[in-house]
Amino acid sequence: MRKLLLILMAVGLAVGLSGCMMDMSSNQMPVGVDTTPMPALEEPVFTDAEAVYSLYNQVSFQDTLDGLTSRLGEPQVETINDQDNKSYNWVGENGSGVACAFSDTGKLLGKVLYYEDFRQCAGLMPGEFDINAVASVVTGMSHENVISMLGSDGIELAQVAQDNSANPAISVLYMWVNERGDMIQILFDANGLAQQVSYARVVESDPSPSPQATPDAE
């Protein structure tokens, strides 16, 4: 998902979200998307928000690639698709950090919280959320109303510039997640109004054995 965001930032498009995209032009939305259970979480769950966002919060849209390299050191450079778009990642000792996409001139296009598994962010959530309530989120709903509806604050996942000006309008992506892998992502525009939603709900496999064939009676 982080790579998908960075690819879209690198080509100057609006953020595309993983999972199921809901049609926010209508109030008629699906209840949710069921996904198969995810493998066991092997990475440590983040619990210290200050440490997790330490590098992320040091990056602003006035920064350039050269400026960040001078200030934060050489980034890890990751090719993110066959068109040679790149993610520039600064990663701390705890495995969190910031991944950035830049234009050809070195201008920041967007930043994404760095992690190996999005479920690591579950430890940063301030409370449980109601994934079924996402079906009622509509275009133009305020961030405050979304929080009230879902039952918990989300966590900031990314910021994306929506134009190429010196002081661009910034869209902000928030995520609601738990360690099971249930996830909601909502993109808010510069005015704090909901623009796009994606979500996925994990469903446990049916543990009951499949019916056995009954031999024909003799």
Short mmCIF file of C-alpha atoms in Angstrom, two decimals:
data_model
loop_
_atom_site.label_atom_id
_atom_site.label_comp_id
_atom_site.label_asym_id
_atom_site.label_seq_id
_atom_site.Cartn_x
_atom_site.Cartn_y
_atom_site.Cartn_z
CA MET A 1 0.00 0.00 0.00
CA ARG A 2 2.82 2.43 0.82
CA LYS A 3 4.34 1.72 -2.60
CA LEU A 4 1.01 2.34 -4.33
CA LEU A 5 0.68 5.74 -2.69
CA LEU A 6 4.19 6.71 -3.69
CA ILE A 7 3.73 5.59 -7.31
CA LEU A 8 0.68 7.80 -7.61
CA MET A 9 2.43 10.73 -5.97
CA ALA A 10 5.40 10.29 -8.27
CA VAL A 11 3.25 10.62 -11.39
CA GLY A 12 1.32 13.58 -9.99
CA LEU A 13 -2.03 11.85 -9.53
CA ALA A 14 -4.48 12.02 -6.66
CA VAL A 15 -3.98 9.40 -3.98
CA GLY A 16 -5.40 5.99 -4.83
CA LEU A 17 -6.21 3.78 -1.88
CA SER A 18 -5.83 0.07 -1.34
CA GLY A 19 -8.78 -2.18 -0.60
CA CYS A 20 -12.24 -1.45 -1.95
CA MET A 21 -12.86 2.08 -3.21
CA MET A 22 -16.35 3.30 -2.37
CA ASP A 23 -18.36 5.47 -4.74
CA MET A 24 -18.74 8.59 -2.62
CA SER A 25 -21.04 10.27 -5.14
CA SER A 26 -23.88 8.19 -3.76
CA ASN A 27 -25.20 7.41 -0.31
CA GLN A 28 -25.66 3.79 -1.39
CA MET A 29 -22.43 2.11 -0.35
CA PRO A 30 -21.45 -1.48 0.32
CA VAL A 31 -21.20 -2.59 3.94
CA GLY A 32 -17.65 -3.83 3.60
CA VAL A 33 -15.13 -6.03 1.88
CA ASP A 34 -14.27 -9.42 3.31
CA THR A 35 -10.68 -10.58 3.03
CA THR A 36 -9.02 -13.80 4.00
CA PRO A 37 -7.17 -13.90 7.31
CA MET A 38 -3.70 -12.40 7.12
CA PRO A 39 -0.52 -14.21 8.16
CA ALA A 40 0.76 -13.70 11.68
CA LEU A 41 2.19 -10.25 12.33
CA GLU A 42 5.96 -10.66 12.56
CA GLU A 43 6.97 -7.02 12.99
CA PRO A 44 6.71 -5.28 16.39
CA VAL A 45 3.58 -3.25 17.00
CA PHE A 46 4.27 0.47 17.35
CA THR A 47 3.23 2.02 20.67
CA ASP A 48 5.27 5.23 20.94
CA ALA A 49 3.67 7.75 18.58
CA GLU A 50 6.32 10.39 19.22
CA ALA A 51 9.07 8.00 18.14
CA VAL A 52 7.12 6.64 15.17
CA TYR A 53 6.39 10.11 13.76
CA SER A 54 9.81 11.57 14.59
CA LEU A 55 11.12 11.49 11.00
CA TYR A 56 7.71 11.93 9.36
CA ASN A 57 7.14 15.20 11.24
CA GLN A 58 10.50 16.57 10.14
CA VAL A 59 9.44 16.60 6.47
CA SER A 60 7.46 19.54 5.03
CA PHE A 61 6.44 20.58 1.54
CA GLN A 62 9.07 23.29 1.58
CA ASP A 63 11.71 20.54 1.66
CA THR A 64 13.60 19.22 -1.35
CA LEU A 65 15.42 15.93 -1.83
CA ASP A 66 18.79 17.65 -1.49
CA GLY A 67 17.70 19.52 1.62
CA LEU A 68 16.38 16.41 3.34
CA THR A 69 19.48 14.42 2.42
CA SER A 70 21.64 17.14 3.94
CA ARG A 71 19.55 17.22 7.12
CA LEU A 72 18.56 13.57 7.61
CA GLY A 73 21.36 11.75 5.81
CA GLU A 74 21.36 9.52 2.75
CA PRO A 75 17.96 7.83 2.25
CA GLN A 76 17.26 4.26 1.28
CA VAL A 77 16.25 4.46 -2.40
CA GLU A 78 13.63 1.99 -3.58
CA THR A 79 12.41 1.62 -7.17
CA ILE A 80 8.66 1.28 -6.93
CA ASN A 81 7.60 0.40 -10.47
CA ASP A 82 8.95 -0.38 -13.92
CA GLN A 83 8.91 3.32 -14.87
CA ASP A 84 11.76 3.95 -12.44
CA ASN A 85 9.71 6.01 -9.99
CA LYS A 86 11.49 5.96 -6.66
CA SER A 87 10.69 6.05 -2.98
CA TYR A 88 13.23 7.81 -0.77
CA ASN A 89 13.02 6.31 2.70
CA TRP A 90 14.48 7.55 5.96
CA VAL A 91 14.09 4.82 8.59
CA GLY A 92 14.80 4.95 12.31
CA GLU A 93 16.08 2.24 14.62
CA ASN A 94 12.55 1.23 15.59
CA GLY A 95 11.66 0.41 11.96
CA SER A 96 9.43 3.42 11.43
CA GLY A 97 10.21 6.52 9.43
CA VAL A 98 9.10 8.43 6.37
CA ALA A 99 8.94 7.50 2.69
CA CYS A 100 8.89 10.37 0.19
CA ALA A 101 8.26 10.89 -3.52
CA PHE A 102 9.79 13.80 -5.40
CA SER A 103 9.38 15.44 -8.79
CA ASP A 104 12.21 15.51 -11.32
CA THR A 105 13.25 18.89 -9.89
CA GLY A 106 13.49 17.50 -6.34
CA LYS A 107 10.22 19.03 -5.13
CA LEU A 108 8.34 16.96 -2.56
CA LEU A 109 5.16 15.40 -3.96
CA GLY A 110 4.11 13.53 -0.86
CA LYS A 111 5.20 11.71 2.27
CA VAL A 112 3.97 8.44 3.76
CA LEU A 113 4.57 6.98 7.19
CA TYR A 114 7.12 4.19 6.78
CA TYR A 115 6.40 0.70 8.16
CA GLU A 116 6.84 -2.90 7.04
CA ASP A 117 3.31 -4.08 7.87
CA PHE A 118 0.38 -1.65 8.24
CA ARG A 119 -0.89 -3.64 11.23
CA GLN A 120 2.09 -2.32 13.20
CA CYS A 121 0.19 0.96 13.40
CA ALA A 122 -2.65 -0.65 15.38
CA GLY A 123 -0.79 0.14 18.59
CA LEU A 124 -1.07 3.86 17.82
CA MET A 125 -4.87 3.78 17.63
CA PRO A 126 -6.52 5.59 20.55
CA GLY A 127 -9.44 3.14 20.66
CA GLU A 128 -11.58 0.62 18.82
CA PHE A 129 -13.42 1.66 15.66
CA ASP A 130 -16.61 0.42 14.00
CA ILE A 131 -15.66 -0.73 10.51
CA ASN A 132 -19.32 -1.16 9.53
CA ALA A 133 -19.88 2.58 10.03
CA VAL A 134 -17.68 3.29 7.00
CA ALA A 135 -20.71 2.57 4.81
CA SER A 136 -22.20 5.88 6.00
CA VAL A 137 -19.19 8.05 5.17
CA VAL A 138 -20.02 10.37 2.26
CA THR A 139 -18.19 12.99 0.24
CA GLY A 140 -17.87 16.29 2.09
CA MET A 141 -18.21 14.82 5.57
CA SER A 142 -15.93 16.61 8.01
CA HIS A 143 -13.07 14.88 9.76
CA GLU A 144 -14.78 15.53 13.09
CA ASN A 145 -18.00 13.87 11.90
CA VAL A 146 -16.09 10.89 10.55
CA ILE A 147 -14.35 10.43 13.90
CA SER A 148 -17.69 10.60 15.69
CA MET A 149 -19.21 8.05 13.32
CA LEU A 150 -16.34 5.54 13.44
CA GLY A 151 -15.94 5.86 17.22
CA SER A 152 -12.23 6.61 17.29
CA ASP A 153 -9.60 8.99 15.95
CA GLY A 154 -7.62 7.58 13.07
CA ILE A 155 -3.89 8.00 12.63
CA GLU A 156 -2.28 10.14 9.96
CA LEU A 157 -0.75 7.98 7.24
CA ALA A 158 0.25 10.35 4.42
CA GLN A 159 0.20 13.88 3.05
CA VAL A 160 0.01 14.62 -0.68
CA ALA A 161 0.42 17.91 -2.56
CA GLN A 162 -2.52 18.59 -4.85
CA ASP A 163 -0.80 21.25 -6.98
CA ASN A 164 2.70 22.40 -7.90
CA SER A 165 2.64 25.84 -6.32
CA ALA A 166 5.13 27.04 -3.74
CA ASN A 167 2.47 26.53 -1.05
CA PRO A 168 0.37 23.65 -2.38
CA ALA A 169 -2.99 22.49 -1.08
CA ILE A 170 -2.35 19.38 1.01
CA SER A 171 -4.60 16.35 1.23
CA VAL A 172 -4.18 14.14 4.28
CA LEU A 173 -4.77 10.39 4.43
CA TYR A 174 -5.91 8.85 7.73
CA MET A 175 -6.09 5.19 8.64
CA TRP A 176 -8.08 3.17 11.15
CA VAL A 177 -6.56 -0.28 11.73
CA ASN A 178 -6.39 -3.17 14.17
CA GLU A 179 -3.97 -6.08 14.52
CA ARG A 180 -6.40 -8.45 12.77
CA GLY A 181 -5.96 -6.40 9.61
CA ASP A 182 -9.34 -4.63 9.53
CA MET A 183 -8.56 -1.30 7.92
CA ILE A 184 -10.20 1.93 6.80
CA GLN A 185 -8.37 4.66 4.88
CA ILE A 186 -9.98 8.04 4.26
CA LEU A 187 -8.47 10.88 2.24
CA PHE A 188 -9.40 14.39 3.40
CA ASP A 189 -8.87 17.50 1.30
CA ALA A 190 -7.17 20.69 2.46
CA ASN A 191 -10.44 21.78 4.12
CA GLY A 192 -10.69 18.58 6.16
CA LEU A 193 -13.54 17.11 4.09
CA ALA A 194 -13.70 13.44 3.09
CA GLN A 195 -12.89 12.75 -0.56
CA GLN A 196 -12.05 9.04 -0.94
CA VAL A 197 -12.50 5.93 1.16
CA SER A 198 -11.12 2.41 1.05
CA TYR A 199 -11.56 -0.39 3.54
CA ALA A 200 -11.11 -4.10 4.13
CA ARG A 201 -12.50 -6.41 6.79
CA VAL A 202 -10.81 -9.65 7.79
CA VAL A 203 -13.03 -12.69 8.12
CA GLU A 204 -11.85 -15.81 9.87
CA SER A 205 -11.95 -19.06 7.94
CA ASP A 206 -14.77 -21.45 8.79
CA PRO A 207 -13.15 -23.98 11.14
CA SER A 208 -15.86 -26.59 10.62
CA PRO A 209 -14.78 -29.59 8.52
CA SER A 210 -16.25 -29.96 5.09
CA PRO A 211 -19.05 -32.54 4.86
CA GLN A 212 -17.83 -36.07 4.13
CA ALA A 213 -19.37 -38.03 1.32
CA THR A 214 -21.81 -40.66 2.57
CA PRO A 215 -21.21 -44.09 1.04
CA ASP A 216 -24.11 -45.47 -0.93
CA ALA A 217 -26.22 -47.93 0.97
CA GLU A 218 -25.79 -51.49 -0.13
#
